[in-house]
């Protein structure tokens, strides 16, 4: 196996990821077997190769996406694993390392041949894997000859790389200079950045209007673009439709005639899947059976008085593709009964790709009866009772089986009424539009007959001709030639079913020989498949053919099939003039068909047109620039009896100039007459009056639009350049989907695309169409194959069409939705793509290269400086943004605790005055009281701890003590024990027993940074610290002394410590910020008491109150509420450890209800747990008597922008349990001040405003109405606490800001922290965080900078004192905000958009790296969905934020790290990503 693989690789060896294929031909499989043939190489393929060769000089490196092993397509290469292989991830990294070492040196000029390199490497390897490695080196050597130099290979023997799996070689992506880009993320991103730095197309002239509506760049037309210069075209006429005397007056008359005068003549021969004749239908049989069907339709359905079907009614024809005889019988039966047949596809399942739309068509046509064959009827899906279910979107239909044995014989005297062709509808052909909707094109009897006559004249059909038909006989060319015209001329049709073509693609050619057929009707793909399957069969002779009708001959890729087919089969008697491409459309029927030429006449025309010209709608014959050309073949001239003109595709149907591309329009009897039931669309399509430049109609008769784009060339030849449906207008230039398909199909290796199945469509993103290419890849292609093919396709399309592909997706073979005949169902594919349900196996997005209409990056305006006049509180006409809570000095209250400076004194006072008053109650997960503390119990236990600290610890006052306790009573006791002993406590979250390795180092770090001289904890945790597992993470000997407080000494300390000065340290508060910084702040005794007083006043806390607290008690407001407030205010705190909610999610709310609590505090993670865990249980909770109607305030303690979606869903969910919707609010605190805002008991409800997200990016606040585009809801972060003053300042200039600006929130308050506590002495850096002054205005006040951006807004509401209420809105952390394109983005906004885009995205985090936006999404679903998310994420960020995503990373649930407060740790995530620690499912690097 390896040998074949290496030889195959060495064949491919000369092609790098970006190089051009060498000397490729369109159908290698065919031509390689005919060395004798001079290959007339296809023009398009040459162009593609030349284009790729050009790119090769440009050197372009595309970082390859990285995939998890389970997602990599299992290939033959994967399946072979050398002996002793580990497929673990460590392995693959070392392998890459080995390859990286093996091929290093960028352009060393020393050359070695690959054979010596490989032999030297083989000798260094051991055993069985040595050979494999040697060959791998061979393969790599082949792959490295990209640049002009050969590279020197060094081989190192490294142990870890012992014979590794082969995927690693696939994972490697070689850059332009031949250095493999290692799979490390940082290297790939660097490579992506370098690639993106290269100059793109010239930037467009920017166009901006500043009414704050950021307009996207409007593309200015290029003055040098080609313009049409020809004269106005003239209407072309076809030859006269010659009336031949024995032509029948109608098709029914023809059938009657042949059925009676030559009943034995064969009409139709059908084949089985082995290619054997299954059945011969004679004209006699067709006639008698059609009469029978007609009689039964009219007389045997319904009752005599109320027949179900009357002449003129529509009936559906549902026949499979392998039964043309039954179809013909039913079709002619309908014609004889004067009923209108609507042929449709067999609905295979209840939700077939287009079947719902077909159902709508049947409904609008009023169809109540469906004709079908016996076999088909048996195959339809049945319900358990044996009835055929109603298909989705279908009307109720009666199924009518047309087999003779099921029908009654007509009476002797009954004959169908045979009339001459008239204006009645003959049949309705369905047509699928670009958007997937289905229309019915009605064809009148006279049009049907005239069309048959025109075809007969063009194709010179005569009686008894034999036709081989491969096309669908239910519609289009197949129906016209093989069902209608054949009967008119008594011809014999050999019908080849699609199933037989699948088994034997040569079957149609064999039947042509066998029956000496004169005519064959095929599509390009039938020629293509025949070529692929052809093995130089001896017995093939095509000399009988005088006409090979190519039904899709107007398609741009058809010419290459025709050329290649002729090239191979010319030796088998095929004459060049036999190939007759034709152009048709459902509306205009046959638009043109090339006639078989008489011997010796001039060969047909070819147009070699410039793609650049075509994209501007102009015809330019291209001579020198061979790269971007489109070669077209003519499709003959105007049909007999018709007229044709070309009109502008948009707007008024004005005639085009001779060198302009437009829509072909025809005027003849032989076209469709309407879209059934759609008068407006009919008028625009079937009743068009083209006008000349002067506005005069060119004819009194209406023309029909064909839906084809093209022009009329010299000698009246018609050229079709594309379809209106396939038109994509990108940046003002027109591109045709089919042309792009043709280019992609010409890229080597052509066989890469499974059966040539490629879909091209456009989607609208950011006000322009973007091109999407979806291809099915062969089952055996490797990751590297697909990536190489993708990068080549991008380059080919870029060079030839000068347009960027927005997204290129590869799907496994046979997975795209199919049309009934096996083509790709385009609209359905597009729908799946947009819904994220396509499940591609490879995706390459190129938004950087094709999105050229982003708004102009913002240039910062100089801010208002001190020079601008400050008048009172105005900054240049705007009120200065400042506000304050109530003034503490003016509040008269009987606050007994105020007379004490220290909390330790307050506790002693309470222990004397109200010894048995319960301060704390701790609940367990069952909701019962685990323990409680009265004032005196707390005081006594604290004394014992103080004694223990003095005795065992020998601590001096001022020493720092780390308290490592689970949330509970012990923590509180230990805290006050430290205060009694004069030590400074630091509360630390204990390590998680299930996750010691990651949580213990954080504990150790806080203990070290806080300079703790001892650790106090429980017996359980001190055992945990000594455990083996813990010692591997942190050696126990490195800890300071650890004391467990489970058994306290009996005696009291000699005397309680009283600090000399209230400005000394009370405690240290350590917390990890969202950016991953560990910061400890110093809280003095003064600040601590002021803090408690402020909260007491805001929440009106008294000894009689009960407050439920479900928070982590380790830092910030959570710690203060858990440990300090009850002692200061005397109220009872009901403590609920959040971890207990994981066992019992209803614990917190049950406690609130049971204790009739009015005020409760929680965190976002608790609220989320309740919303997710109790969402479906509200009824059962209600029945258990849970009642939340007494809750006045439910405050979420947070240090971030309020999560409005979560709080709203929480309020909605628990409204039924009595929760008042206005009770839920949030608080806001940060490191410099642990609580700035907190919704209290009195005062107005929290307000919500909607701001313009685009203005916010420019640091401006513009209020908009709810629901307006780009609106962002922001909720006020609670009321400003008493004694707190706030101002909004410019973070750069430190000047005060006006109300309509976003700026940094600065705070001045008695409970500000007094500074950071750091070991490294870098306080100077952050000193201004705690004592900043404004640069102008009030320059005296000392402020602390919160590091958060926000704005203030004066509301219409009044507070308790009657003043207008100022609301503070927090937008986000300054250090998390991302500066992109000169604008400020907040990660949460982008994340919210991304999470909304697909149901499988559960969480998202964004960050930037080297100015690239990286989006990480957590996937809740199968790994197969991972790649669906890449385009959706890219689209939504472009649409809503005008940003291009650089990297999309799809990971498993739970990978995005979240801290105890439920905040995302984006910087941790970033570090993990860059260090390759995330084990992502998929990483896509957008180009």
Coordinates of N, CA, C and O in Angstrom, one line a residue, residues 111-171:
X111 N 21.6 21.8 -2.4 CA 20.5 20.9 -2.9 C 21.0 19.5 -2.6 O 22.1 19.1 -2.7
X112 N 20.0 18.7 -2.2 CA 20.3 17.2 -2.1 C 19.1 16.6 -2.8 O 18.0 17.1 -2.8
X113 N 19.4 15.4 -3.4 CA 18.2 14.8 -4.0 C 17.4 14.1 -2.9 O 18.0 13.7 -1.9
X114 N 16.2 13.9 -3.2 CA 15.3 13.3 -2.2 C 15.8 11.9 -1.8 O 15.6 11.4 -0.7
X115 N 16.4 11.2 -2.8 CA 16.7 9.8 -2.4 C 17.7 9.8 -1.3 O 17.6 9.0 -0.4
X116 N 18.8 10.6 -1.4 CA 19.8 10.5 -0.4 C 19.2 11.0 0.9 O 19.4 10.4 2.0
X117 N 18.3 12.0 0.8 CA 17.7 12.5 2.1 C 16.9 11.3 2.7 O 17.0 11.1 3.9
X118 N 16.2 10.6 1.9 CA 15.3 9.6 2.5 C 16.2 8.4 3.0 O 15.9 7.9 4.0
X119 N 17.3 8.1 2.3 CA 18.0 7.0 2.8 C 18.7 7.3 4.1 O 18.7 6.6 5.0
X120 N 19.2 8.6 4.1 CA 19.8 9.0 5.4 C 18.8 8.9 6.5 O 19.1 8.5 7.6
X121 N 17.6 9.3 6.2 CA 16.6 9.3 7.3 C 16.2 7.9 7.6 O 16.1 7.5 8.8
X122 N 16.1 7.0 6.6 CA 15.7 5.6 7.0 C 16.7 5.0 7.9 O 16.4 4.3 8.8
X123 N 18.0 5.3 7.7 CA 19.0 4.6 8.5 C 18.9 5.1 9.9 O 19.3 4.4 10.8
X124 N 18.4 6.3 10.1 CA 18.4 6.8 11.5 C 17.2 6.3 12.3 O 17.1 6.4 13.5
X125 N 16.2 5.7 11.5 CA 15.0 5.3 12.2 C 15.1 3.8 12.6 O 15.9 3.1 12.1
X126 N 14.2 3.4 13.5 CA 14.4 2.0 14.0 C 13.3 1.2 13.4 O 12.2 1.6 13.2
X127 N 13.6 -0.1 13.2 CA 12.6 -1.1 13.0 C 11.6 -0.8 11.9 O 11.9 -0.1 10.9
X128 N 10.4 -1.3 12.1 CA 9.4 -1.2 11.0 C 9.0 0.2 10.7 O 8.6 0.5 9.5
X129 N 9.1 1.1 11.6 CA 8.6 2.5 11.3 C 9.7 3.2 10.5 O 9.4 4.2 9.9
X130 N 10.9 2.7 10.4 CA 11.9 3.4 9.7 C 11.5 3.5 8.2 O 11.7 4.6 7.7
X131 N 11.1 2.4 7.7 CA 10.7 2.5 6.2 C 9.6 3.5 6.0 O 9.7 4.3 5.1
X132 N 8.6 3.5 6.9 CA 7.5 4.4 6.7 C 8.0 5.9 6.8 O 7.7 6.7 6.0
X133 N 8.9 6.1 7.8 CA 9.4 7.4 7.9 C 10.2 7.9 6.7 O 10.1 9.0 6.2
X134 N 11.0 6.9 6.2 CA 11.8 7.2 5.0 C 10.9 7.7 3.9 O 11.1 8.6 3.2
X135 N 9.8 6.9 3.7 CA 8.9 7.2 2.6 C 8.2 8.5 2.8 O 8.0 9.3 1.9
X136 N 7.9 8.8 4.1 CA 7.3 10.1 4.4 C 8.2 11.2 4.0 O 7.8 12.2 3.4
X137 N 9.5 11.0 4.3 CA 10.5 12.0 3.9 C 10.5 12.1 2.4 O 10.6 13.3 1.9
X138 N 10.3 11.0 1.7 CA 10.3 11.1 0.3 C 9.1 12.0 -0.2 O 9.2 12.8 -1.0
X139 N 8.0 11.6 0.4 CA 6.8 12.4 0.1 C 7.0 13.8 0.3 O 6.7 14.7 -0.5
X140 N 7.5 14.1 1.5 CA 7.7 15.5 1.9 C 8.7 16.2 0.9 O 8.5 17.3 0.5
X141 N 9.7 15.4 0.6 CA 10.7 16.0 -0.3 C 10.0 16.4 -1.6 O 10.3 17.4 -2.2
X142 N 9.1 15.5 -2.0 CA 8.4 15.9 -3.3 C 7.6 17.2 -3.1 O 7.4 17.9 -4.0
X143 N 7.1 17.3 -1.8 CA 6.2 18.5 -1.6 C 6.9 19.8 -1.4 O 6.3 20.8 -1.3
X144 N 8.2 19.7 -1.3 CA 8.9 20.9 -0.9 C 9.5 21.7 -2.1 O 9.9 22.8 -2.0
X145 N 9.4 21.1 -3.3 CA 10.0 21.8 -4.4 C 9.1 22.8 -4.9 O 8.5 22.7 -5.9
X146 N 8.9 23.8 -4.0 CA 7.9 24.8 -4.4 C 8.6 26.1 -4.9 O 8.4 26.6 -6.0
X147 N 9.6 26.5 -4.1 CA 10.2 27.8 -4.6 C 11.4 27.4 -5.5 O 11.6 26.2 -5.7
X148 N 12.1 28.4 -6.0 CA 13.1 28.1 -7.0 C 14.2 27.2 -6.4 O 14.9 26.5 -7.1
X149 N 14.5 27.4 -5.1 CA 15.6 26.6 -4.5 C 15.1 25.2 -4.0 O 14.0 25.1 -3.6
X150 N 16.0 24.3 -4.0 CA 15.7 23.1 -3.3 C 16.1 23.3 -1.9 O 17.0 24.2 -1.6
X151 N 15.6 22.6 -0.9 CA 16.0 22.8 0.5 C 16.8 21.7 1.0 O 16.6 20.6 0.7
X152 N 17.7 22.1 1.9 CA 18.5 21.0 2.5 C 17.6 20.3 3.6 O 16.9 21.0 4.3
X153 N 17.7 19.0 3.6 CA 16.9 18.3 4.6 C 17.8 17.9 5.8 O 18.8 17.3 5.5
X154 N 17.4 18.2 7.0 CA 18.2 17.6 8.1 C 17.2 16.7 8.8 O 16.1 17.0 9.0
X155 N 17.7 15.5 9.2 CA 16.8 14.5 9.8 C 17.4 14.3 11.2 O 18.5 14.0 11.4
X156 N 16.5 14.4 12.2 CA 16.9 14.1 13.5 C 16.1 12.9 14.0 O 15.0 12.8 13.7
X157 N 16.8 12.1 14.8 CA 16.1 11.0 15.4 C 15.5 11.4 16.7 O 16.3 11.8 17.6
X158 N 14.2 11.5 16.8 CA 13.7 11.9 18.1 C 12.8 10.8 18.6 O 11.9 10.3 17.9
X159 N 12.9 10.5 19.9 CA 12.2 9.4 20.4 C 10.7 9.5 20.3 O 10.0 8.5 19.9
X160 N 10.2 10.7 20.7 CA 8.7 10.7 20.7 C 8.1 10.5 19.4 O 6.9 10.1 19.3
X161 N 8.8 10.8 18.3 CA 8.1 10.7 17.0 C 8.1 9.3 16.5 O 7.8 9.1 15.3
X162 N 8.5 8.3 17.3 CA 8.5 6.9 16.7 C 7.3 6.6 15.9 O 6.2 6.7 16.5
X163 N 7.5 6.3 14.7 CA 6.4 5.9 13.8 C 5.0 6.4 14.2 O 4.3 5.8 14.8
X164 N 4.7 7.6 13.7 CA 3.4 8.2 14.1 C 2.4 8.1 13.0 O 2.7 7.9 11.9
X165 N 1.2 8.3 13.4 CA 0.0 8.3 12.5 C 0.3 9.2 11.3 O 1.0 10.2 11.4
X166 N -0.4 8.9 10.2 CA -0.2 9.7 9.0 C -0.9 11.0 9.0 O -0.6 11.9 8.2
X167 N -2.0 11.2 9.8 CA -2.7 12.4 9.7 C -1.9 13.6 9.9 O -2.1 14.7 9.4
X168 N -0.8 13.4 10.7 CA 0.0 14.6 11.0 C 0.6 15.1 9.7 O 0.7 16.3 9.6
X169 N 1.0 14.3 8.8 CA 1.5 14.8 7.6 C 0.4 15.6 6.8 O 0.7 16.5 6.1
X170 N -0.8 15.1 7.1 CA -1.9 15.9 6.4 C -2.1 17.2 7.1 O -2.4 18.2 6.4
X171 N -1.9 17.2 8.4 CA -2.2 18.4 9.1 C -1.3 19.5 8.8 O -1.5 20.7 9.0

